[in-house]
């Protein structure tokens, strides 16, 4: 799973968790505040009720007909009040209900205990509870000492309907959900943008690595955030080190080849200039040794410099290499007047081949084709795809010099295609080595005076 | 033919100098790229042999500089010598402007054949045998036939007529002929050239019927016959 989706899922999870927790928390605080406000309302009304209580001549509490809070005087109101005296011996207890109870007798029927003094509570305790008919109720037991200094117990009750606060809570919940949802969507979009912005340097680095592979650039940009700049700097170092090492290695091999072959050229010159001083046997022997040394140097040094399929190899567009080699060979074999037929099915084919190896492969193949061709060379390049993509190079030339030579022998080290044609005879063997090191296939056919070589390089073809 | 040889190995350089001089080339030698560039720019050579692995300036850079129109714009054919077998080096050299390559070690005869082919090609001839009516010159065997009869010529005589044939139709001054046939220390004021021309005319055209060499008063000489095939 990509880093983008990993981050997106993790951040979305945190966002949902945060918004849900925030919603629950905010709702809880608002609900508590509302409940506190309702409780305060109940207390205020209870105090007003207590302040309104008078004493009659018998020393009992007597509530006035009209209370200061007009809601308590209005029948059917959402605020109700009652005062209930504790029953004492044969005395009928005092029961008072506010005018707002009028037409709401069902409220009393639903909770019959409200008709009586609340024995369970201690005097002075504020008892809040919920009434079944969606009222919140506050009860307070008081001990009233009348002017005869006789204590009498009363339960003062205030009920306020929860309908208003429930509606308020519902409204708040709806608005809270809406705004949290909207905030969630906005935060999600912002998070997407931030993620894109945050991961952009990684994406940029990845695109640059692709460009390095196509050869558009040679190293990564150094202007990256410090968190990944260390990585990009090290990738650059690794690329430079890898390329530099291969280049140094090849240069050293080239220098070695130069150091060994120049004295050989001197010996060869000496032999050519002094052929009269040596017997023909001696001359043949020396020549043979020169050829052996030369072949060994050429074969071993060239073989050692094959890069093979290394992971840091860049993609190489082989068409310019073919064109470059054709231009070179047209100069070299100018006098043969070879007709070249060149077909390419795609505009560009990039393959995961080291450029020097690709040039070595193409150079040796084309050089052989030009060398042995009578009049024409045909080249076709195609990229095919079945289970995986692969590059196919088909090379044919007309000839009359190669006759019934088994393929195995042609690919054998040191085997020359024609003893009368100049050449070291190891070019095709090197081609076979390169093809083998890239896990490719090489096929040679020789029919109707036409030699065809087919090279198949598997995988990593980019069109 | 005046030839530039740029090879850093002293022994190989001397060996090639000896062999190429024997073959009739007027050879100037250089042992590094900078010296090679100096000579290559200053002297109008007919052909050059340049080793790719040179000190001070590598062979490819030297060829590029010689071919560069802003630096020297030299168009004479260049043969590269290389000890590096990799195609990258060969293609790089040919891409830089060389016309052919030869991998070390090589036979001197092969080198001479390549030089001949390049000289022929640069003068617009595709085969070693160049024919002008009754006149035939073989650049490989160094032989000249007039009316199917082999003409005996000295090495210098052949070099002179070969140069004129390779530049057929063009007027070649006496000083240019001397420069391309003789070594640098040859006395340019001598009248050897007139003697040579006269002798060659007598050998090639004793009956005065084909008139192969035409004198342009105050300008020089030109090969006067029309080619049969290029």
XYZ file of C-alpha atoms in Angstrom:
693
model
C 0.000 0.000 0.000
C 1.364 3.439 -0.902
C 2.554 5.894 1.739
C -0.182 8.282 0.622
C -2.956 5.772 1.355
C -1.323 4.627 4.587
C -1.202 8.224 5.809
C -4.670 8.936 4.486
C -6.190 5.963 6.319
C -4.333 6.742 9.550
C -5.216 10.433 9.416
C -8.843 9.700 8.517
C -9.086 7.322 11.468
C -7.648 9.978 13.806
C -9.956 12.597 12.303
C -13.061 10.446 12.807
C -11.953 9.592 16.330
C -11.239 13.229 17.156
C -14.511 14.535 15.716
C -16.562 11.802 17.438
C -14.892 12.437 20.791
C -15.290 16.198 20.321
C -18.972 15.732 19.513
C -19.601 13.564 22.568
C -17.629 15.922 24.801
C -19.284 19.103 23.549
C -22.734 17.504 23.727
C -22.026 16.321 27.247
C -20.915 19.790 28.407
C -23.901 21.471 26.790
C -26.291 18.923 28.271
C -24.748 19.356 31.715
C -24.995 23.144 31.437
C -28.638 22.862 30.425
C -29.374 20.460 33.263
C -27.605 22.788 35.703
C -29.632 25.697 34.400
C -32.829 23.674 34.871
C -31.768 22.704 38.399
C -31.065 26.351 39.171
C -34.504 27.262 37.810
C -36.033 24.613 40.078
C -34.141 25.945 43.092
C -35.053 29.568 42.320
C -38.718 28.624 42.105
C -38.422 26.549 45.289
C -36.931 29.504 47.168
C -39.676 31.740 45.816
C -42.213 29.151 46.982
C -40.657 29.004 50.449
C -40.650 32.809 50.620
C -44.334 32.854 49.724
C -45.284 30.397 52.496
C -47.227 32.008 55.436
C -48.492 30.652 58.676
C -52.167 30.594 59.604
C -53.720 30.973 62.999
C -53.447 27.272 63.723
C -49.748 27.455 63.109
C -49.959 25.634 59.826
C -48.430 26.702 56.538
C -50.780 28.520 54.253
C -49.813 29.254 50.651
C -51.154 32.366 48.963
C -53.535 32.113 46.056
C -51.272 34.021 43.696
C -47.557 33.286 43.558
C -44.876 35.734 42.328
C -44.012 33.531 39.334
C -47.039 33.955 37.032
C -46.319 30.620 35.364
C -47.296 28.888 38.602
C -50.650 30.666 38.511
C -51.459 29.728 34.927
C -53.371 26.435 34.486
C -51.671 24.034 32.107
C -48.310 25.771 32.584
C -45.036 23.832 32.382
C -44.038 24.795 35.959
C -45.829 23.145 38.839
C -45.488 23.473 42.578
C -46.872 21.629 45.587
C -46.531 21.729 49.347
C -47.449 18.546 51.283
C -47.530 18.351 55.045
C -46.494 15.195 56.838
C -49.478 13.341 58.197
C -49.593 13.560 62.003
C -51.882 11.186 63.991
C -55.502 11.859 63.179
C -54.888 15.196 61.695
C -55.638 15.562 57.983
C -52.402 16.682 56.249
C -52.159 19.988 54.508
C -51.837 19.676 50.728
C -51.364 22.609 48.436
C -51.010 22.570 44.634
C -50.309 25.537 42.445
C -52.936 26.759 39.978
C -50.774 25.476 37.122
C -51.772 21.928 38.203
C -55.277 22.646 37.023
C -56.340 20.338 34.198
C -53.153 18.288 34.736
C -54.451 15.836 37.331
C -52.878 13.004 35.307
C -49.521 14.294 36.452
C -50.412 13.476 40.061
C -51.971 10.170 39.091
C -48.840 9.138 37.324
C -46.835 9.585 40.509
C -49.050 9.053 43.483
C -46.248 9.570 45.966
C -46.305 13.269 45.101
C -49.556 13.394 47.123
C -47.635 12.572 50.241
C -44.837 13.832 52.378
C -41.525 12.317 51.284
C -40.465 10.188 54.247
C -37.337 8.871 52.571
C -35.555 12.218 52.450
C -33.763 13.986 55.199
C -34.875 17.517 55.958
C -32.751 20.101 54.132
C -31.680 17.798 51.270
C -32.389 18.920 47.706
C -33.634 15.868 45.846
C -33.695 16.028 42.063
C -35.419 13.350 40.062
C -37.257 12.855 36.815
C -41.005 12.632 36.598
C -42.448 10.005 34.212
C -44.329 12.718 32.321
C -41.035 14.329 31.214
C -40.747 16.777 34.100
C -37.744 17.422 36.242
C -38.634 17.587 39.897
C -36.985 19.139 42.973
C -38.139 18.073 46.416
C -37.130 19.646 49.694
C -38.238 18.471 53.121
C -38.328 21.197 55.690
C -39.116 21.252 59.354
C -41.341 24.267 60.090
C -41.437 25.574 63.662
C -44.629 27.521 64.131
C -45.310 30.250 66.559
C -46.431 27.615 69.121
C -42.936 26.286 68.751
C -44.267 23.048 67.332
C -42.279 21.578 64.496
C -44.169 20.428 61.437
C -42.688 18.601 58.420
C -43.449 19.672 54.852
C -42.327 18.576 51.421
C -41.961 21.450 48.947
C -41.953 20.268 45.321
C -41.260 22.104 42.074
C -41.671 20.438 38.671
C -40.507 21.990 35.415
C -41.232 20.390 32.072
C -38.179 19.033 30.175
C -39.798 19.636 26.785
C -38.024 22.961 26.198
C -34.604 21.762 27.201
C -35.046 18.496 25.314
C -35.897 20.497 22.197
C -32.902 22.705 22.823
C -30.677 19.681 23.245
C -32.065 18.105 20.062
C -31.473 21.312 18.107
C -27.987 21.592 19.516
C -27.236 17.998 18.636
C -28.396 18.522 15.049
C -26.316 21.666 14.670
C -23.357 19.994 16.333
C -23.564 17.057 13.925
C -23.863 19.390 10.946
C -20.906 21.527 11.927
C -18.736 18.613 12.972
C -19.584 16.888 9.674
C -18.776 20.030 7.685
C -15.571 20.515 9.668
C -14.755 16.846 9.035
C -15.151 17.247 5.265
C -13.084 20.461 5.236
C -10.398 18.871 7.401
C -10.411 15.783 5.147
C -9.838 17.914 2.048
C -7.147 19.932 3.846
C -5.585 16.673 4.990
C -5.536 15.384 1.389
C -3.857 18.578 0.232
C -1.388 18.511 3.119
C -0.610 14.874 2.451
C -0.036 15.608 -1.218
C 2.139 18.591 -0.291
C 3.973 16.626 2.391
C 4.642 13.624 0.184
C 5.379 15.677 -2.933
C 9.177 15.620 -2.372
C 9.065 11.815 -2.243
C 7.025 11.720 -5.437
C 9.434 14.209 -6.981
C 12.412 12.048 -5.953
C 10.709 8.987 -7.430
C 10.067 10.823 -10.737
C 13.665 11.998 -10.795
C 14.927 8.453 -10.296
C 12.814 7.445 -13.310
C 14.366 10.318 -15.270
C 17.812 9.080 -14.278
C 16.860 5.676 -15.652
C 15.740 7.202 -18.946
C 18.928 9.208 -19.073
C 17.138 12.585 -18.987
C 19.108 13.611 -15.905
C 22.225 12.210 -14.310
C 21.523 12.885 -10.654
C 18.771 13.870 -8.223
C 18.078 17.508 -7.401
C 19.726 18.540 -4.132
C 16.944 20.941 -3.135
C 14.884 18.536 -1.013
C 13.491 18.883 2.556
C 16.110 17.978 5.135
C 14.216 14.795 6.129
C 14.866 13.221 2.719
C 17.817 15.278 1.505
C 20.160 12.856 3.255
C 18.542 10.030 1.310
C 18.723 11.842 -2.062
C 22.316 12.939 -1.416
C 23.242 9.348 -0.644
C 21.402 8.071 -3.732
C 23.378 10.598 -5.802
C 26.581 9.436 -4.181
C 25.661 5.825 -4.851
C 24.819 6.520 -8.509
C 28.001 8.543 -8.995
C 30.037 5.933 -7.182
C 28.517 3.086 -9.196
C 28.898 4.884 -12.538
C 32.310 6.241 -11.624
C 33.536 2.864 -10.495
C 32.350 1.173 -13.695
C 33.902 3.975 -15.745
C 37.188 3.854 -13.810
C 37.197 0.096 -14.094
C 36.634 0.221 -17.852
C 39.212 2.976 -18.288
C 41.718 0.907 -16.348
C 40.954 -2.098 -18.531
C 41.266 0.105 -21.616
C 44.594 1.455 -20.380
C 45.753 -2.060 -19.648
C 44.686 -3.144 -23.126
C 46.556 -0.143 -24.559
C 49.663 -0.921 -22.502
C 49.662 -4.544 -23.623
C 48.677 -4.136 -27.233
C 51.004 -1.291 -28.203
C 54.121 -3.434 -27.522
C 52.372 -6.211 -29.432
C 51.938 -3.802 -32.329
C 55.672 -3.045 -32.114
C 56.477 -6.764 -32.201
C 54.075 -7.213 -35.100
C 55.769 -4.319 -36.903
C 59.169 -5.797 -36.208
C 58.023 -9.128 -37.595
C 56.546 -7.511 -40.698
C 59.669 -5.414 -41.308
C 62.160 -8.208 -40.774
C 60.449 -11.131 -42.457
C 63.607 -11.900 -44.399
C 65.626 -12.540 -41.205
C 63.244 -15.256 -39.932
C 62.421 -18.573 -41.472
C 58.795 -19.026 -42.504
C 58.301 -21.479 -39.601
C 59.674 -18.999 -37.099
C 57.549 -16.271 -38.581
C 54.417 -18.422 -38.406
C 55.190 -19.359 -34.808
C 55.740 -15.745 -33.725
C 52.623 -14.630 -35.587
C 50.604 -17.342 -33.928
C 51.814 -16.269 -30.490
C 51.034 -12.634 -31.240
C 47.516 -13.625 -32.320
C 47.063 -15.787 -29.202
C 48.194 -13.021 -26.851
C 46.066 -10.485 -28.669
C 42.952 -12.700 -28.555
C 43.440 -13.425 -24.867
C 43.852 -9.737 -24.019
C 40.860 -8.774 -26.105
C 38.628 -11.536 -24.828
C 39.443 -11.341 -21.120
C 39.507 -7.567 -20.864
C 36.312 -7.085 -22.839
C 34.552 -9.831 -20.957
C 35.612 -8.310 -17.636
C 34.148 -4.950 -18.586
C 30.608 -6.233 -19.230
C 28.392 -4.438 -16.710
C 25.646 -7.107 -16.762
C 22.203 -6.576 -15.256
C 23.004 -4.317 -12.294
C 20.121 -2.589 -10.488
C 21.510 0.921 -10.893
C 21.905 0.680 -14.629
C 20.116 3.372 -16.532
C 17.704 2.752 -19.344
C 19.366 2.971 -22.732
C 17.617 4.011 -25.912
C 19.135 1.622 -28.396
C 18.045 3.362 -31.612
C 20.582 6.209 -31.414
C 23.272 3.607 -30.709
C 22.292 1.629 -33.810
C 22.271 4.788 -35.901
C 25.654 5.840 -34.511
C 27.147 2.409 -35.209
C 25.653 2.326 -38.712
C 27.177 5.739 -39.456
C 30.556 4.489 -38.208
C 30.393 1.233 -40.175
C 29.243 2.979 -43.352
C 32.536 4.872 -43.177
C 34.614 1.779 -42.416
C 32.976 -0.414 -45.075
C 32.495 2.422 -47.554
C 34.124 0.491 -50.392
C 31.811 -2.515 -49.967
C 28.820 -0.282 -50.753
C 26.521 -2.265 -48.442
C 22.802 -1.593 -48.765
C 21.320 -1.270 -45.285
C 17.643 -1.937 -44.675
C 16.708 -0.761 -41.214
C 13.289 -1.322 -39.671
C 12.091 -0.256 -36.275
C 8.553 -0.908 -35.118
C 8.584 1.615 -32.288
C 9.776 5.200 -32.204
C 11.958 4.580 -29.168
C 12.824 1.450 -27.245
C 14.585 1.861 -23.925
C 16.008 -1.250 -22.360
C 17.755 -1.974 -19.118
C 21.165 -2.362 -20.709
C 24.321 -0.530 -19.864
C 25.059 1.792 -22.802
C 28.600 0.479 -23.252
C 27.332 -3.129 -23.234
C 24.549 -2.219 -25.686
C 27.087 -0.566 -27.985
C 29.383 -3.572 -27.668
C 26.522 -5.907 -28.563
C 25.291 -3.817 -31.500
C 28.825 -2.965 -32.659
C 29.975 -6.560 -32.804
C 26.747 -7.777 -34.438
C 26.706 -5.063 -37.096
C 30.447 -5.292 -37.703
C 30.121 -9.018 -38.398
C 27.131 -8.418 -40.643
C 28.984 -5.728 -42.625
C 32.177 -7.776 -42.723
C 30.572 -10.907 -44.171
C 27.821 -9.267 -46.231
C 28.081 -9.406 -49.983
C 25.824 -6.487 -50.674
C 23.112 -6.049 -48.097
C 22.384 -5.991 -44.378
C 18.907 -6.015 -42.867
C 18.211 -4.974 -39.320
C 14.899 -4.977 -37.564
C 14.271 -4.002 -33.984
C 11.059 -4.771 -32.211
C 9.795 -4.821 -28.675
C 7.445 -7.729 -27.991
C 5.274 -8.465 -25.056
C 3.818 -11.813 -23.947
C 4.263 -12.671 -20.282
C 6.952 -10.013 -20.069
C 8.359 -7.502 -22.501
C 11.491 -8.247 -24.430
C 13.564 -6.652 -27.109
C 14.277 -8.531 -30.316
C 17.095 -7.574 -32.647
C 17.072 -9.397 -35.986
C 20.099 -9.012 -38.154
C 20.553 -10.660 -41.556
C 23.171 -10.367 -44.242
C 23.663 -12.028 -47.568
C 26.841 -14.047 -47.811
C 28.603 -16.843 -49.564
C 31.423 -17.263 -47.077
C 29.690 -19.103 -44.259
C 28.829 -22.651 -45.162
C 27.404 -25.296 -42.882
C 29.104 -24.004 -39.771
C 27.262 -25.212 -36.682
C 25.925 -22.484 -34.469
C 27.778 -23.920 -31.504
C 31.070 -23.434 -33.285
C 30.280 -19.889 -34.304
C 29.635 -19.041 -30.695
C 32.751 -20.829 -29.551
C 35.549 -18.620 -28.324
C 38.147 -17.848 -30.986
C 36.178 -19.368 -33.840
C 36.355 -17.279 -36.965
C 33.520 -17.233 -39.450
C 35.860 -17.156 -42.359
C 39.573 -17.777 -42.080
C 40.187 -15.499 -45.052
C 38.384 -12.527 -43.593
C 40.136 -10.262 -41.197
C 38.923 -10.267 -37.626
C 39.792 -11.680 -34.267
C 36.895 -14.116 -34.235
C 35.765 -13.316 -30.716
C 33.181 -10.635 -31.465
C 30.247 -13.037 -31.598
C 31.474 -14.833 -28.527
C 31.430 -11.525 -26.668
C 27.931 -10.902 -27.998
C 26.927 -14.293 -26.599
C 28.518 -13.386 -23.258
C 26.675 -10.075 -23.061
C 23.373 -11.691 -24.037
C 23.934 -14.424 -21.444
C 24.806 -11.951 -18.694
C 21.469 -10.171 -19.316
C 19.612 -13.527 -19.353
C 18.848 -13.196 -23.055
C 18.841 -15.619 -25.975
C 20.944 -15.722 -29.120
C 19.991 -17.634 -32.225
C 21.897 -17.977 -35.489
C 20.514 -19.391 -38.704
C 22.224 -19.901 -42.013
C 19.912 -20.577 -44.943
C 19.856 -19.677 -48.623
C 23.090 -17.731 -48.469
C 21.713 -15.604 -45.723
C 23.022 -15.520 -42.160
C 20.524 -14.277 -39.597
C 21.214 -13.533 -35.953
C 18.380 -13.056 -33.535
C 19.030 -11.545 -30.115
C 16.259 -11.619 -27.543
C 16.756 -9.535 -24.420
C 14.110 -10.155 -21.796
C 12.254 -7.762 -19.541
C 12.600 -4.132 -18.632
C 11.753 -2.723 -22.015
C 10.328 0.779 -21.934
C 8.606 2.109 -25.024
C 51.370 12.079 -50.071
C 51.954 14.043 -46.876
C 50.942 12.058 -43.813
C 50.587 13.044 -40.179
C 51.402 10.301 -37.698
C 50.395 10.890 -34.071
C 51.502 7.986 -31.877
C 52.933 8.309 -28.386
C 54.823 5.015 -28.320
C 58.311 5.936 -29.530
C 59.158 2.521 -30.969
C 55.869 2.115 -32.823
C 56.102 5.692 -34.032
C 59.597 5.138 -35.453
C 58.624 1.807 -36.937
C 55.639 3.313 -38.724
C 57.688 6.318 -39.821
C 60.238 4.008 -41.430
C 57.628 1.835 -43.109
C 55.461 4.665 -44.361
C 58.444 6.642 -45.645
C 59.570 3.542 -47.484
C 56.111 3.358 -49.022
C 56.469 6.837 -50.417
C 54.704 8.973 -47.835
C 56.159 12.264 -46.611
C 55.607 11.693 -42.903
C 55.438 14.233 -40.094
C 55.347 12.724 -36.635
C 53.914 13.874 -33.323
C 54.098 12.124 -29.945
C 51.170 13.722 -28.137
C 47.787 15.258 -28.899
C 48.864 18.886 -28.580
C 51.807 18.467 -30.928
C 49.523 16.564 -33.293
C 46.976 19.401 -33.248
C 49.672 21.984 -33.937
C 50.982 20.060 -36.960
C 47.510 19.054 -38.099
C 46.389 22.671 -38.105
C 49.498 24.159 -39.661
C 50.162 21.708 -42.487
C 47.720 20.692 -45.175
C 48.133 16.912 -44.951
C 46.698 14.366 -47.331
C 45.966 11.865 -44.591
C 46.521 11.351 -40.862
C 47.024 8.375 -38.561
C 46.008 9.160 -34.999
C 46.299 6.906 -31.981
C 43.309 7.215 -29.632
C 45.274 6.863 -26.397
C 47.473 9.942 -26.534
C 48.998 12.012 -23.730
C 48.016 15.692 -23.221
C 44.996 15.411 -25.554
C 43.262 12.159 -26.418
C 42.816 11.078 -30.012
C 39.056 11.705 -30.162
C 39.461 15.288 -28.938
C 42.290 15.859 -31.393
C 40.124 14.631 -34.300
C 37.226 16.838 -33.165
C 39.531 19.849 -33.014
C 40.937 19.124 -36.456
C 37.450 18.756 -37.923
C 36.009 21.753 -36.079
C 35.335 24.532 -38.627
C 36.045 27.194 -35.996
C 39.450 25.742 -35.095
C 41.070 24.168 -38.116
C 38.383 22.711 -40.433
C 40.673 20.033 -41.839
C 38.935 17.543 -44.133
C 41.759 15.138 -44.946
C 40.993 11.474 -44.133
C 41.911 10.248 -40.673
C 42.660 6.673 -39.676
C 42.524 5.920 -35.972
C 44.726 3.408 -34.248
C 43.337 1.938 -31.091
C 44.405 -0.668 -28.622
C 41.009 -0.514 -26.948
C 38.724 -3.079 -28.482
C 35.497 -1.751 -27.070
C 33.056 -0.442 -29.636
C 32.435 2.617 -27.538
C 35.989 3.792 -28.250
C 35.808 2.922 -31.936
C 32.410 4.563 -32.469
C 33.507 7.598 -30.461
C 36.563 8.009 -32.668
C 34.611 7.545 -35.895
C 31.857 9.806 -34.602
C 34.444 12.477 -33.823
C 35.307 12.590 -37.525
C 37.691 9.720 -38.258
C 37.132 7.705 -41.421
C 38.450 4.292 -40.458
C 39.984 2.444 -37.537
C 42.638 -0.172 -37.053
C 43.002 -2.193 -33.893
C 46.476 -2.865 -32.485
C 48.382 -5.039 -33.193
C 48.102 -4.739 -36.953
C 50.062 -5.714 -40.040
C 51.799 -2.808 -41.721
C 50.439 -4.046 -45.042
C 46.911 -3.769 -43.697
C 47.644 -0.237 -42.534
C 48.978 0.693 -45.947
C 45.948 -0.834 -47.663
C 43.622 1.159 -45.404
C 45.565 4.361 -46.094
C 45.380 3.743 -49.810
C 41.663 3.115 -49.625
C 41.114 6.287 -47.663
C 43.178 8.375 -50.052
C 41.315 6.884 -52.979
C 37.987 7.539 -51.335
C 38.910 11.124 -50.498
C 39.710 11.760 -54.145
C 36.415 10.242 -55.192
C 37.620 6.854 -56.430
C 36.181 3.636 -55.130
C 38.686 1.124 -56.518
C 42.491 1.004 -56.427
C 42.508 1.085 -60.197
C 41.905 4.533 -61.598
C 41.544 4.855 -65.339
C 41.731 7.953 -67.562
C 41.343 7.040 -71.241
C 44.583 5.175 -72.104
C 46.074 5.930 -68.708
C 45.647 3.533 -65.722
C 47.007 3.959 -62.176
C 46.867 1.266 -59.503
C 47.318 2.779 -56.062
C 47.733 -0.622 -54.408
C 50.447 -2.023 -56.650
C 51.919 1.412 -57.319
C 51.895 0.761 -61.059
C 50.998 2.928 -64.002
C 49.956 1.651 -67.418
C 49.691 3.725 -70.560
C 47.992 1.982 -73.468
C 48.228 -1.267 -71.458
C 52.012 -0.874 -71.204
C 53.644 -0.733 -67.758
C 55.609 2.450 -67.245
C 58.759 2.272 -65.158
C 58.788 5.128 -62.638
C 60.911 5.956 -59.623
C 59.229 6.214 -56.239
C 59.224 10.021 -56.317
C 57.943 10.095 -59.878
C 55.091 7.815 -58.923
C 54.336 9.943 -55.845
C 54.127 13.057 -58.002
C 51.869 11.585 -60.662
C 49.738 9.869 -58.011
C 49.215 13.192 -56.242
C 48.205 14.875 -59.488
C 45.865 12.000 -60.366
C 44.254 12.081 -56.907
C 43.619 15.790 -57.458
C 42.735 15.472 -61.135
C 41.325 18.640 -62.672
C 42.793 20.887 -59.991
C 45.771 23.159 -60.525
C 48.516 22.185 -58.081
C 51.283 24.664 -57.419
C 54.910 23.629 -57.401
C 55.252 24.416 -53.699
C 52.208 22.262 -52.844
C 53.603 19.397 -54.878
C 56.939 19.663 -53.075
C 55.197 19.888 -49.690
C 53.176 16.740 -50.319
C 55.913 14.653 -51.841
C 59.087 15.568 -50.035
C 60.056 15.844 -46.393
C 60.213 19.195 -44.688
C 63.953 19.727 -45.272
C 63.678 19.644 -49.060
C 65.015 22.746 -50.841
C 61.917 24.336 -52.299
C 63.749 26.679 -54.603
C 65.408 23.925 -56.570
C 64.221 23.195 -60.102
C 63.921 19.460 -59.448
C 60.165 19.698 -59.975
C 60.502 20.962 -63.539
C 62.978 18.166 -64.246
C 60.608 15.606 -62.774
C 57.645 16.838 -64.734
C 59.591 16.777 -67.929
C 60.833 13.265 -67.225
C 57.357 11.993 -66.333
C 55.903 13.547 -69.485
C 58.539 11.775 -71.533
C 57.813 8.450 -69.862
C 54.024 8.702 -69.955
C 53.593 10.354 -73.293
C 56.683 9.838 -75.436
C 54.640 10.435 -78.633
C 53.024 13.570 -77.204
C 49.550 12.205 -77.988
C 47.692 12.122 -74.654
C 49.345 15.096 -72.836
C 48.538 13.914 -69.271
C 50.144 16.828 -67.415
C 49.260 20.372 -68.291
C 51.393 23.341 -67.233
C 49.601 26.443 -65.996
C 52.070 29.266 -66.344
C 52.820 30.859 -62.947
C 50.210 28.665 -61.214
C 51.336 25.071 -61.356
C 50.327 21.784 -62.963
C 47.167 19.751 -63.411
C 46.330 16.227 -64.512
C 44.655 16.759 -67.795
C 42.867 13.513 -68.705
C 39.181 12.740 -68.227
C 38.374 9.810 -65.942
C 36.607 6.761 -67.341
C 35.290 5.501 -64.003
C 35.526 6.900 -60.509
